[in-house]
PDB file of C-alpha atoms and ligand atoms in Angstrom:
ATOM      1  CA  UNK N   1      37.931  80.110 -25.809  1.00  0.00           C
ATOM      2  CA  UNK N   2      37.240  83.309 -24.840  1.00  0.00           C
ATOM      3  CA  UNK N   3      33.767  84.107 -26.110  1.00  0.00           C
ATOM      4  CA  UNK N   4      33.183  79.962 -24.024  1.00  0.00           C
ATOM      5  CA  UNK N   5      34.510  81.736 -20.434  1.00  0.00           C
ATOM      6  CA  UNK N   6      32.274  84.862 -20.725  1.00  0.00           C
ATOM      7  CA  UNK N   7      29.277  83.278 -21.882  1.00  0.00           C
ATOM      8  CA  UNK N   8      29.326  85.070 -25.713  1.00  0.00           C
ATOM      9  CA  UNK N   9      28.971  81.774 -27.217  1.00  0.00           C
ATOM     10  CA  UNK N  10      25.566  81.642 -29.193  1.00  0.00           C
ATOM     11  CA  UNK N  11      23.565  78.380 -28.033  1.00  0.00           C
ATOM     12  CA  UNK N  12      25.450  76.345 -30.703  1.00  0.00           C
ATOM     13  CA  UNK N  13      28.468  76.872 -30.313  1.00  0.00           C
ATOM     14  CA  UNK N  14      28.281  76.704 -26.442  1.00  0.00           C
ATOM     15  CA  UNK N  15      27.127  72.886 -27.008  1.00  0.00           C
ATOM     16  CA  UNK N  16      29.610  72.050 -29.459  1.00  0.00           C
ATOM     17  CA  UNK N  17      32.004  73.827 -27.035  1.00  0.00           C
ATOM     18  CA  UNK N  18      31.502  71.643 -24.027  1.00  0.00           C
ATOM     19  CA  UNK N  19      30.967  68.831 -25.903  1.00  0.00           C
ATOM     20  CA  UNK N  20      34.645  69.285 -27.778  1.00  0.00           C
ATOM     21  CA  UNK N  21      35.971  69.835 -24.205  1.00  0.00           C
ATOM     22  CA  UNK N  22      34.629  66.959 -22.851  1.00  0.00           C
ATOM     23  CA  UNK N  23      37.103  64.863 -24.807  1.00  0.00           C
ATOM     24  CA  UNK N  24      39.754  67.527 -24.573  1.00  0.00           C
ATOM     25  CA  UNK N  25      41.843  67.426 -21.835  1.00  0.00           C
ATOM     26  CA  UNK N  26      43.816  70.452 -23.019  1.00  0.00           C
ATOM     27  CA  UNK N  27      41.378  72.471 -23.887  1.00  0.00           C
ATOM     28  CA  UNK N  28      40.051  71.252 -21.546  1.00  0.00           C
ATOM     29  CA  UNK N  29      42.231  73.026 -18.694  1.00  0.00           C
ATOM     30  CA  UNK N  30      42.537  75.346 -21.181  1.00  0.00           C
ATOM     31  CA  UNK N  31      39.373  76.482 -20.205  1.00  0.00           C
ATOM     32  CA  UNK N  32      39.644  76.134 -16.615  1.00  0.00           C
ATOM     33  CA  UNK N  33      43.025  77.801 -16.495  1.00  0.00           C
ATOM     34  CA  UNK N  34      41.219  81.338 -18.508  1.00  0.00           C
ATOM     35  CA  UNK N  35      37.554  81.137 -16.184  1.00  0.00           C
ATOM     36  CA  UNK N  36      40.174  81.142 -13.148  1.00  0.00           C
ATOM     37  CA  UNK N  37      41.769  83.859 -14.258  1.00  0.00           C
ATOM     38  CA  UNK N  38      38.265  86.051 -14.699  1.00  0.00           C
ATOM     39  CA  UNK N  39      37.758  85.843 -11.493  1.00  0.00           C
ATOM     40  CA  UNK N  40      40.591  86.534 -10.103  1.00  0.00           C
ATOM     41  CA  UNK N  41      40.656  89.397 -11.568  1.00  0.00           C
ATOM     42  CA  UNK N  42      36.902  90.075 -11.412  1.00  0.00           C
ATOM     43  CA  UNK N  43      37.422  89.235  -6.627  1.00  0.00           C
ATOM     44  CA  UNK N  44      40.713  90.064  -6.130  1.00  0.00           C
ATOM     45  CA  UNK N  45      41.365  93.867  -8.018  1.00  0.00           C
ATOM     46  CA  UNK N  46      41.948  96.767  -5.844  1.00  0.00           C
ATOM     47  CA  UNK N  47      39.071  99.558  -6.095  1.00  0.00           C
ATOM     48  CA  UNK N  48      39.588 102.644  -5.162  1.00  0.00           C
ATOM     49  CA  UNK N  49      36.140 105.293  -3.810  1.00  0.00           C
ATOM     50  CA  UNK N  50      35.352 108.138  -5.619  1.00  0.00           C
ATOM     51  CA  UNK N  51      36.011 110.970  -3.037  1.00  0.00           C
ATOM     52  CA  UNK N  52      33.331 112.805  -1.703  1.00  0.00           C
ATOM     53  CA  UNK N  53      34.548 115.703  -3.169  1.00  0.00           C
ATOM     54  CA  UNK N  54      34.261 114.616  -6.800  1.00  0.00           C
ATOM     55  CA  UNK N  55      30.758 112.834  -5.800  1.00  0.00           C
ATOM     56  CA  UNK N  56      29.753 116.604  -4.487  1.00  0.00           C
ATOM     57  CA  UNK N  57      30.884 117.723  -7.276  1.00  0.00           C
ATOM     58  CA  UNK N  58      28.749 115.876 -10.564  1.00  0.00           C
ATOM     59  CA  UNK N  59      25.431 116.366  -7.380  1.00  0.00           C
ATOM     60  CA  UNK N  60      26.086 119.823  -7.737  1.00  0.00           C
ATOM     61  CA  UNK N  61      26.694 120.009 -10.947  1.00  0.00           C
ATOM     62  CA  UNK N  62      22.608 118.730 -11.390  1.00  0.00           C
ATOM     63  CA  UNK N  63      21.119 121.413  -9.362  1.00  0.00           C
ATOM     64  CA  UNK N  64      22.969 123.582 -11.979  1.00  0.00           C
ATOM     65  CA  UNK N  65      20.952 124.960 -14.816  1.00  0.00           C
ATOM     66  CA  UNK N  66      23.178 124.635 -17.605  1.00  0.00           C
TER      67      UNK N  66
ATOM     68  CA  UNK X   1      35.641 120.430 -23.852  1.00  0.00           C
ATOM     69  CA  UNK X   2      36.696 123.467 -21.904  1.00  0.00           C
ATOM     70  CA  UNK X   3      38.708 122.498 -19.202  1.00  0.00           C
ATOM     71  CA  UNK X   4      38.967 126.127 -17.244  1.00  0.00           C
ATOM     72  CA  UNK X   5      35.371 126.414 -17.533  1.00  0.00           C
ATOM     73  CA  UNK X   6      34.688 123.342 -16.116  1.00  0.00           C
ATOM     74  CA  UNK X   7      37.334 124.069 -12.947  1.00  0.00           C
ATOM     75  CA  UNK X   8      35.600 127.650 -12.294  1.00  0.00           C
ATOM     76  CA  UNK X   9      32.321 125.633 -12.119  1.00  0.00           C
ATOM     77  CA  UNK X  10      33.605 123.045  -9.517  1.00  0.00           C
ATOM     78  CA  UNK X  11      35.515 126.315  -7.226  1.00  0.00           C
ATOM     79  CA  UNK X  12      32.050 128.435  -7.287  1.00  0.00           C
ATOM     80  CA  UNK X  13      29.627 127.018  -9.225  1.00  0.00           C
ATOM     81  CA  UNK X  14      26.763 129.932  -9.307  1.00  0.00           C
ATOM     82  CA  UNK X  15      29.289 132.381  -9.551  1.00  0.00           C
ATOM     83  CA  UNK X  16      27.255 133.245 -13.306  1.00  0.00           C
ATOM     84  CA  UNK X  17      24.553 133.060 -11.982  1.00  0.00           C
ATOM     85  CA  UNK X  18      22.234 135.317  -9.764  1.00  0.00           C
ATOM     86  CA  UNK X  19      22.485 133.994  -6.700  1.00  0.00           C
ATOM     87  CA  UNK X  20      18.540 133.805  -6.842  1.00  0.00           C
ATOM     88  CA  UNK X  21      18.197 132.258  -9.022  1.00  0.00           C
ATOM     89  CA  UNK X  22      21.122 129.381  -8.464  1.00  0.00           C
ATOM     90  CA  UNK X  23      18.605 126.326  -7.231  1.00  0.00           C
ATOM     91  CA  UNK X  24      15.589 127.085  -9.523  1.00  0.00           C
ATOM     92  CA  UNK X  25      14.713 124.961 -11.870  1.00  0.00           C
ATOM     93  CA  UNK X  26      12.241 124.112 -14.686  1.00  0.00           C
ATOM     94  CA  UNK X  27       9.998 120.960 -14.431  1.00  0.00           C
ATOM     95  CA  UNK X  28      11.698 119.192 -17.335  1.00  0.00           C
ATOM     96  CA  UNK X  29      14.934 119.948 -16.156  1.00  0.00           C
ATOM     97  CA  UNK X  30      13.973 118.712 -12.469  1.00  0.00           C
ATOM     98  CA  UNK X  31      13.099 115.700 -14.452  1.00  0.00           C
ATOM     99  CA  UNK X  32      16.555 115.572 -16.857  1.00  0.00           C
ATOM    100  CA  UNK X  33      17.610 115.428 -13.035  1.00  0.00           C
ATOM    101  CA  UNK X  34      16.239 112.801 -11.025  1.00  0.00           C
ATOM    102  CA  UNK X  35      16.629 110.673 -14.545  1.00  0.00           C
ATOM    103  CA  UNK X  36      20.261 111.775 -14.420  1.00  0.00           C
ATOM    104  CA  UNK X  37      20.588 110.678 -10.477  1.00  0.00           C
ATOM    105  CA  UNK X  38      19.189 107.667 -11.267  1.00  0.00           C
ATOM    106  CA  UNK X  39      20.411 106.476 -14.205  1.00  0.00           C
ATOM    107  CA  UNK X  40      24.734 108.452 -14.266  1.00  0.00           C
ATOM    108  CA  UNK X  41      25.840 108.698 -10.947  1.00  0.00           C
ATOM    109  CA  UNK X  42      25.769 105.400  -9.327  1.00  0.00           C
ATOM    110  CA  UNK X  43      28.230 104.643 -11.902  1.00  0.00           C
ATOM    111  CA  UNK X  44      31.096 106.883 -10.349  1.00  0.00           C
ATOM    112  CA  UNK X  45      33.195 104.545  -8.707  1.00  0.00           C
ATOM    113  CA  UNK X  46      33.150 102.313 -12.403  1.00  0.00           C
ATOM    114  CA  UNK X  47      34.722 105.594 -14.419  1.00  0.00           C
ATOM    115  CA  UNK X  48      36.862 106.469 -11.560  1.00  0.00           C
ATOM    116  CA  UNK X  49      38.822 103.040 -11.146  1.00  0.00           C
ATOM    117  CA  UNK X  50      38.031 103.218 -14.940  1.00  0.00           C
ATOM    118  CA  UNK X  51      40.111 106.208 -14.748  1.00  0.00           C
ATOM    119  CA  UNK X  52      42.143 106.154 -12.810  1.00  0.00           C
ATOM    120  CA  UNK X  53      43.307 102.839 -15.093  1.00  0.00           C
ATOM    121  CA  UNK X  54      43.986 104.836 -18.034  1.00  0.00           C
ATOM    122  CA  UNK X  55      45.803 107.966 -16.551  1.00  0.00           C
ATOM    123  CA  UNK X  56      47.638 106.515 -12.880  1.00  0.00           C
ATOM    124  CA  UNK X  57      47.181 109.974 -11.326  1.00  0.00           C
ATOM    125  CA  UNK X  58      44.877 110.545  -9.579  1.00  0.00           C
ATOM    126  CA  UNK X  59      44.427 113.886  -9.761  1.00  0.00           C
ATOM    127  CA  UNK X  60      43.857 113.483 -13.402  1.00  0.00           C
ATOM    128  CA  UNK X  61      41.125 110.985 -13.205  1.00  0.00           C
ATOM    129  CA  UNK X  62      39.614 113.142 -10.577  1.00  0.00           C
ATOM    130  CA  UNK X  63      38.851 115.969 -13.822  1.00  0.00           C
ATOM    131  CA  UNK X  64      38.722 113.219 -16.029  1.00  0.00           C
ATOM    132  CA  UNK X  65      35.578 111.768 -14.492  1.00  0.00           C
ATOM    133  CA  UNK X  66      34.350 115.426 -13.609  1.00  0.00           C
ATOM    134  CA  UNK X  67      35.061 116.698 -16.892  1.00  0.00           C
ATOM    135  CA  UNK X  68      32.772 113.524 -18.124  1.00  0.00           C
ATOM    136  CA  UNK X  69      29.791 113.612 -16.798  1.00  0.00           C
ATOM    137  CA  UNK X  70      29.644 117.500 -17.416  1.00  0.00           C
ATOM    138  CA  UNK X  71      29.515 116.347 -20.819  1.00  0.00           C
ATOM    139  CA  UNK X  72      26.880 113.388 -20.061  1.00  0.00           C
ATOM    140  CA  UNK X  73      24.863 116.181 -18.446  1.00  0.00           C
ATOM    141  CA  UNK X  74      24.521 118.389 -21.110  1.00  0.00           C
ATOM    142  CA  UNK X  75      24.013 116.032 -23.525  1.00  0.00           C
ATOM    143  CA  UNK X  76      21.885 113.751 -21.796  1.00  0.00           C
ATOM    144  CA  UNK X  77      19.304 114.224 -24.214  1.00  0.00           C
ATOM    145  CA  UNK X  78      20.925 112.678 -26.656  1.00  0.00           C
ATOM    146  CA  UNK X  79      21.603 109.273 -23.866  1.00  0.00           C
ATOM    147  CA  UNK X  80      18.866 106.227 -25.427  1.00  0.00           C
ATOM    148  CA  UNK X  81      17.153 105.214 -22.863  1.00  0.00           C
ATOM    149  CA  UNK X  82      17.012 101.244 -22.653  1.00  0.00           C
ATOM    150  CA  UNK X  83      21.126 101.025 -23.765  1.00  0.00           C
ATOM    151  CA  UNK X  84      23.887 100.668 -21.272  1.00  0.00           C
ATOM    152  CA  UNK X  85      24.100 103.972 -19.939  1.00  0.00           C
ATOM    153  CA  UNK X  86      27.323 103.144 -18.029  1.00  0.00           C
ATOM    154  CA  UNK X  87      28.791 101.719 -21.988  1.00  0.00           C
ATOM    155  CA  UNK X  88      27.288 104.915 -23.108  1.00  0.00           C
ATOM    156  CA  UNK X  89      29.297 106.857 -20.008  1.00  0.00           C
ATOM    157  CA  UNK X  90      32.795 104.798 -20.703  1.00  0.00           C
ATOM    158  CA  UNK X  91      32.965 106.088 -24.264  1.00  0.00           C
ATOM    159  CA  UNK X  92      32.632 109.251 -23.303  1.00  0.00           C
ATOM    160  CA  UNK X  93      35.156 109.277 -20.299  1.00  0.00           C
ATOM    161  CA  UNK X  94      36.979 107.697 -23.796  1.00  0.00           C
ATOM    162  CA  UNK X  95      36.874 109.827 -25.765  1.00  0.00           C
ATOM    163  CA  UNK X  96      37.677 112.526 -23.510  1.00  0.00           C
ATOM    164  CA  UNK X  97      41.060 110.506 -21.998  1.00  0.00           C
ATOM    165  CA  UNK X  98      42.072 110.442 -25.840  1.00  0.00           C
ATOM    166  CA  UNK X  99      41.090 113.760 -26.423  1.00  0.00           C
ATOM    167  CA  UNK X 100      43.140 115.417 -23.309  1.00  0.00           C
ATOM    168  CA  UNK X 101      45.888 113.535 -22.374  1.00  0.00           C
ATOM    169  CA  UNK X 102      46.593 110.913 -25.678  1.00  0.00           C
ATOM    170  CA  UNK X 103      49.038 113.024 -27.643  1.00  0.00           C
ATOM    171  CA  UNK X 104      51.808 114.408 -24.913  1.00  0.00           C
ATOM    172  CA  UNK X 105      51.045 109.990 -22.751  1.00  0.00           C
ATOM    173  CA  UNK X 106      52.848 106.692 -22.516  1.00  0.00           C
ATOM    174  CA  UNK X 107      52.935 105.229 -26.248  1.00  0.00           C
ATOM    175  CA  UNK X 108      51.194 102.246 -25.964  1.00  0.00           C
ATOM    176  CA  UNK X 109      52.088  98.851 -24.779  1.00  0.00           C
ATOM    177  CA  UNK X 110      55.050 100.945 -23.125  1.00  0.00           C
ATOM    178  CA  UNK X 111      54.411 100.974 -19.180  1.00  0.00           C
ATOM    179  CA  UNK X 112      56.351 102.490 -16.588  1.00  0.00           C
ATOM    180  CA  UNK X 113      56.099  99.904 -13.400  1.00  0.00           C
ATOM    181  CA  UNK X 114      57.763 102.722 -10.998  1.00  0.00           C
ATOM    182  CA  UNK X 115      55.377 105.162 -12.232  1.00  0.00           C
ATOM    183  CA  UNK X 116      52.988 102.030 -11.219  1.00  0.00           C
ATOM    184  CA  UNK X 117      54.649 101.588  -7.859  1.00  0.00           C
ATOM    185  CA  UNK X 118      53.693 105.045  -6.548  1.00  0.00           C
ATOM    186  CA  UNK X 119      50.630 105.084  -8.252  1.00  0.00           C
ATOM    187  CA  UNK X 120      50.218 102.265  -6.114  1.00  0.00           C
ATOM    188  CA  UNK X 121      51.326 103.055  -2.557  1.00  0.00           C
ATOM    189  CA  UNK X 122      50.101 106.785  -3.044  1.00  0.00           C
ATOM    190  CA  UNK X 123      46.728 105.904  -2.823  1.00  0.00           C
ATOM    191  CA  UNK X 124      46.180 102.425  -1.391  1.00  0.00           C
ATOM    192  CA  UNK X 125      45.015 103.377   1.720  1.00  0.00           C
ATOM    193  CA  UNK X 126      41.754 104.206   0.180  1.00  0.00           C
ATOM    194  CA  UNK X 127      39.276 101.899   0.888  1.00  0.00           C
ATOM    195  CA  UNK X 128      38.454  99.339  -1.058  1.00  0.00           C
ATOM    196  CA  UNK X 129      35.877  97.084  -0.839  1.00  0.00           C
ATOM    197  CA  UNK X 130      36.577  94.256  -2.910  1.00  0.00           C
ATOM    198  CA  UNK X 131      36.692  91.035  -0.361  1.00  0.00           C
ATOM    199  CA  UNK X 132      38.815  87.502  -0.184  1.00  0.00           C
ATOM    200  CA  UNK X 133      36.693  85.069  -0.535  1.00  0.00           C
ATOM    201  CA  UNK X 134      38.234  81.648  -0.788  1.00  0.00           C
ATOM    202  CA  UNK X 135      41.806  80.193   0.136  1.00  0.00           C
ATOM    203  CA  UNK X 136      44.125  79.047  -1.027  1.00  0.00           C
ATOM    204  CA  UNK X 137      45.751  79.980  -4.132  1.00  0.00           C
ATOM    205  CA  UNK X 138      42.637  82.610  -4.507  1.00  0.00           C
ATOM    206  CA  UNK X 139      43.575  84.219  -1.594  1.00  0.00           C
ATOM    207  CA  UNK X 140      47.364  83.893  -0.882  1.00  0.00           C
ATOM    208  CA  UNK X 141      47.215  86.898  -4.477  1.00  0.00           C
ATOM    209  CA  UNK X 142      47.609  89.649  -2.605  1.00  0.00           C
ATOM    210  CA  UNK X 143      45.323  92.992  -4.133  1.00  0.00           C
ATOM    211  CA  UNK X 144      47.862  94.344  -4.598  1.00  0.00           C
ATOM    212  CA  UNK X 145      49.481  91.997  -6.642  1.00  0.00           C
ATOM    213  CA  UNK X 146      47.039  91.343  -9.180  1.00  0.00           C
ATOM    214  CA  UNK X 147      46.195  94.709  -9.305  1.00  0.00           C
ATOM    215  CA  UNK X 148      49.739  95.258 -10.350  1.00  0.00           C
ATOM    216  CA  UNK X 149      50.172  92.381 -11.863  1.00  0.00           C
ATOM    217  CA  UNK X 150      47.478  93.376 -14.650  1.00  0.00           C
ATOM    218  CA  UNK X 151      48.904  96.747 -14.569  1.00  0.00           C
ATOM    219  CA  UNK X 152      52.208  95.455 -16.071  1.00  0.00           C
ATOM    220  CA  UNK X 153      50.249  93.998 -18.959  1.00  0.00           C
ATOM    221  CA  UNK X 154      49.567  96.271 -22.414  1.00  0.00           C
ATOM    222  CA  UNK X 155      47.102  98.902 -22.883  1.00  0.00           C
ATOM    223  CA  UNK X 156      45.663  97.200 -25.477  1.00  0.00           C
ATOM    224  CA  UNK X 157      44.910  94.078 -23.387  1.00  0.00           C
ATOM    225  CA  UNK X 158      44.808  95.545 -19.632  1.00  0.00           C
ATOM    226  CA  UNK X 159      41.951  97.991 -21.294  1.00  0.00           C
ATOM    227  CA  UNK X 160      40.196  94.961 -22.703  1.00  0.00           C
ATOM    228  CA  UNK X 161      40.555  92.784 -19.101  1.00  0.00           C
ATOM    229  CA  UNK X 162      38.990  95.370 -16.990  1.00  0.00           C
ATOM    230  CA  UNK X 163      36.378  95.948 -19.462  1.00  0.00           C
ATOM    231  CA  UNK X 164      35.125  93.078 -19.975  1.00  0.00           C
ATOM    232  CA  UNK X 165      36.111  91.349 -16.797  1.00  0.00           C
ATOM    233  CA  UNK X 166      35.746  93.558 -13.812  1.00  0.00           C
ATOM    234  CA  UNK X 167      32.997  95.736 -15.200  1.00  0.00           C
ATOM    235  CA  UNK X 168      31.081  93.732 -16.427  1.00  0.00           C
ATOM    236  CA  UNK X 169      30.503  94.821 -20.855  1.00  0.00           C
ATOM    237  CA  UNK X 170      30.181  92.686 -23.070  1.00  0.00           C
ATOM    238  CA  UNK X 171      32.404  92.380 -26.469  1.00  0.00           C
ATOM    239  CA  UNK X 172      29.909  94.691 -28.477  1.00  0.00           C
ATOM    240  CA  UNK X 173      29.681  97.223 -26.270  1.00  0.00           C
ATOM    241  CA  UNK X 174      33.913  96.940 -25.326  1.00  0.00           C
ATOM    242  CA  UNK X 175      34.389  96.915 -29.681  1.00  0.00           C
ATOM    243  CA  UNK X 176      32.474 100.081 -29.599  1.00  0.00           C
ATOM    244  CA  UNK X 177      34.593 101.232 -26.451  1.00  0.00           C
ATOM    245  CA  UNK X 178      37.783 100.589 -28.156  1.00  0.00           C
ATOM    246  CA  UNK X 179      36.965 101.096 -31.339  1.00  0.00           C
ATOM    247  CA  UNK X 180      38.398  98.011 -33.129  1.00  0.00           C
ATOM    248  CA  UNK X 181      36.175  94.574 -34.505  1.00  0.00           C
ATOM    249  CA  UNK X 182      34.886  92.272 -31.418  1.00  0.00           C
ATOM    250  CA  UNK X 183      37.174  89.633 -33.429  1.00  0.00           C
ATOM    251  CA  UNK X 184      39.828  91.546 -31.696  1.00  0.00           C
ATOM    252  CA  UNK X 185      38.491  91.712 -28.787  1.00  0.00           C
ATOM    253  CA  UNK X 186      38.446  88.147 -28.831  1.00  0.00           C
ATOM    254  CA  UNK X 187      42.006  87.726 -29.232  1.00  0.00           C
ATOM    255  CA  UNK X 188      43.367  90.177 -26.946  1.00  0.00           C
ATOM    256  CA  UNK X 189      41.406  89.068 -24.067  1.00  0.00           C
ATOM    257  CA  UNK X 190      42.438  85.851 -25.061  1.00  0.00           C
ATOM    258  CA  UNK X 191      46.216  86.810 -24.958  1.00  0.00           C
ATOM    259  CA  UNK X 192      46.107  89.456 -22.454  1.00  0.00           C
ATOM    260  CA  UNK X 193      44.904  86.620 -19.802  1.00  0.00           C
ATOM    261  CA  UNK X 194      47.571  84.338 -21.160  1.00  0.00           C
ATOM    262  CA  UNK X 195      50.066  86.141 -20.161  1.00  0.00           C
ATOM    263  CA  UNK X 196      48.192  87.790 -16.831  1.00  0.00           C
ATOM    264  CA  UNK X 197      48.085  84.303 -15.888  1.00  0.00           C
ATOM    265  CA  UNK X 198      52.002  83.703 -16.117  1.00  0.00           C
ATOM    266  CA  UNK X 199      52.321  86.626 -14.077  1.00  0.00           C
ATOM    267  CA  UNK X 200      49.259  85.529 -11.141  1.00  0.00           C
ATOM    268  CA  UNK X 201      51.382  82.055 -11.209  1.00  0.00           C
ATOM    269  CA  UNK X 202      54.982  84.365 -10.337  1.00  0.00           C
ATOM    270  CA  UNK X 203      53.313  85.586  -7.322  1.00  0.00           C
ATOM    271  CA  UNK X 204      51.579  82.328  -6.269  1.00  0.00           C
ATOM    272  CA  UNK X 205      55.358  80.119  -6.391  1.00  0.00           C
ATOM    273  CA  UNK X 206      56.118  82.996  -4.204  1.00  0.00           C
ATOM    274  CA  UNK X 207      53.999  82.486  -1.467  1.00  0.00           C
ATOM    275  CA  UNK X 208      54.474  78.760  -1.955  1.00  0.00           C
ATOM    276  CA  UNK X 209      52.015  77.533  -4.503  1.00  0.00           C
ATOM    277  CA  UNK X 210      52.235  74.573  -7.343  1.00  0.00           C
ATOM    278  CA  UNK X 211      49.716  76.714  -9.410  1.00  0.00           C
ATOM    279  CA  UNK X 212      49.743  73.133 -11.531  1.00  0.00           C
ATOM    280  CA  UNK X 213      47.898  71.228  -9.484  1.00  0.00           C
ATOM    281  CA  UNK X 214      45.054  73.934  -8.414  1.00  0.00           C
ATOM    282  CA  UNK X 215      41.445  73.233  -9.484  1.00  0.00           C
ATOM    283  CA  UNK X 216      39.538  76.775  -9.495  1.00  0.00           C
ATOM    284  CA  UNK X 217      37.940  77.830  -6.147  1.00  0.00           C
TER     285      UNK X 217
HETATM  286 ZN1   ZN D 301      40.970  70.968 -27.920  1.00  0.00          ZN
END
């Protein structure tokens, strides 16, 4: 199920999975729910920007011979 | 990794070098610098967020990312071109984290809710780059609720969900980072998402949404 949501199935597996969920309402709704959860996390998670001081120190690092 | 040396580097990076040669790089170093900046530096926000999730502390996250880049720059020659640089950096960061914090850190699977709350409010004002795209159930969930829901999961679930859904790594890359078989990654994702869904549904119900009938947006 997770593999289907994440596009990690082989072509054959994908075909079999699609055929199955067309006739199995339980798996179909399970699949939809898992998809929804994934997209909520993806779109809604709070992301923080790295502080400018950190970015600067990394850039400085690459200007310094080791 | 010697952390004192890194601290010194950030406060006075050129202490050891004579001022005259501080910015002089050889041709080879210039190429390396350019490649490193193109390949690696662009992943800094992703690494910082990963470090925040692991450490729950902005200062520790800052140090962890800095050490990761120092190590990555030093060993950039060993990075296989054409492979996923982001995955390579994440793996370095994870290893660093384990060496540095794991011994005296929280036990895996144990989450301190107060710590999360404090942490969240301490950096809440930092700019966030995610966007509201949808209405209804989806919209009703606040950013901090999604954040809390994810952070309330046991670490083993939280981590794979983050690596997969937020950072977009493949199962193979994740398996390598968490040092577990792909089958384990798959089942953790499955169980983690189920847990997460029930947490999110609790929030959505609080906002008056009947989550049982909602279609995927
Ligand atoms: Zn079924």
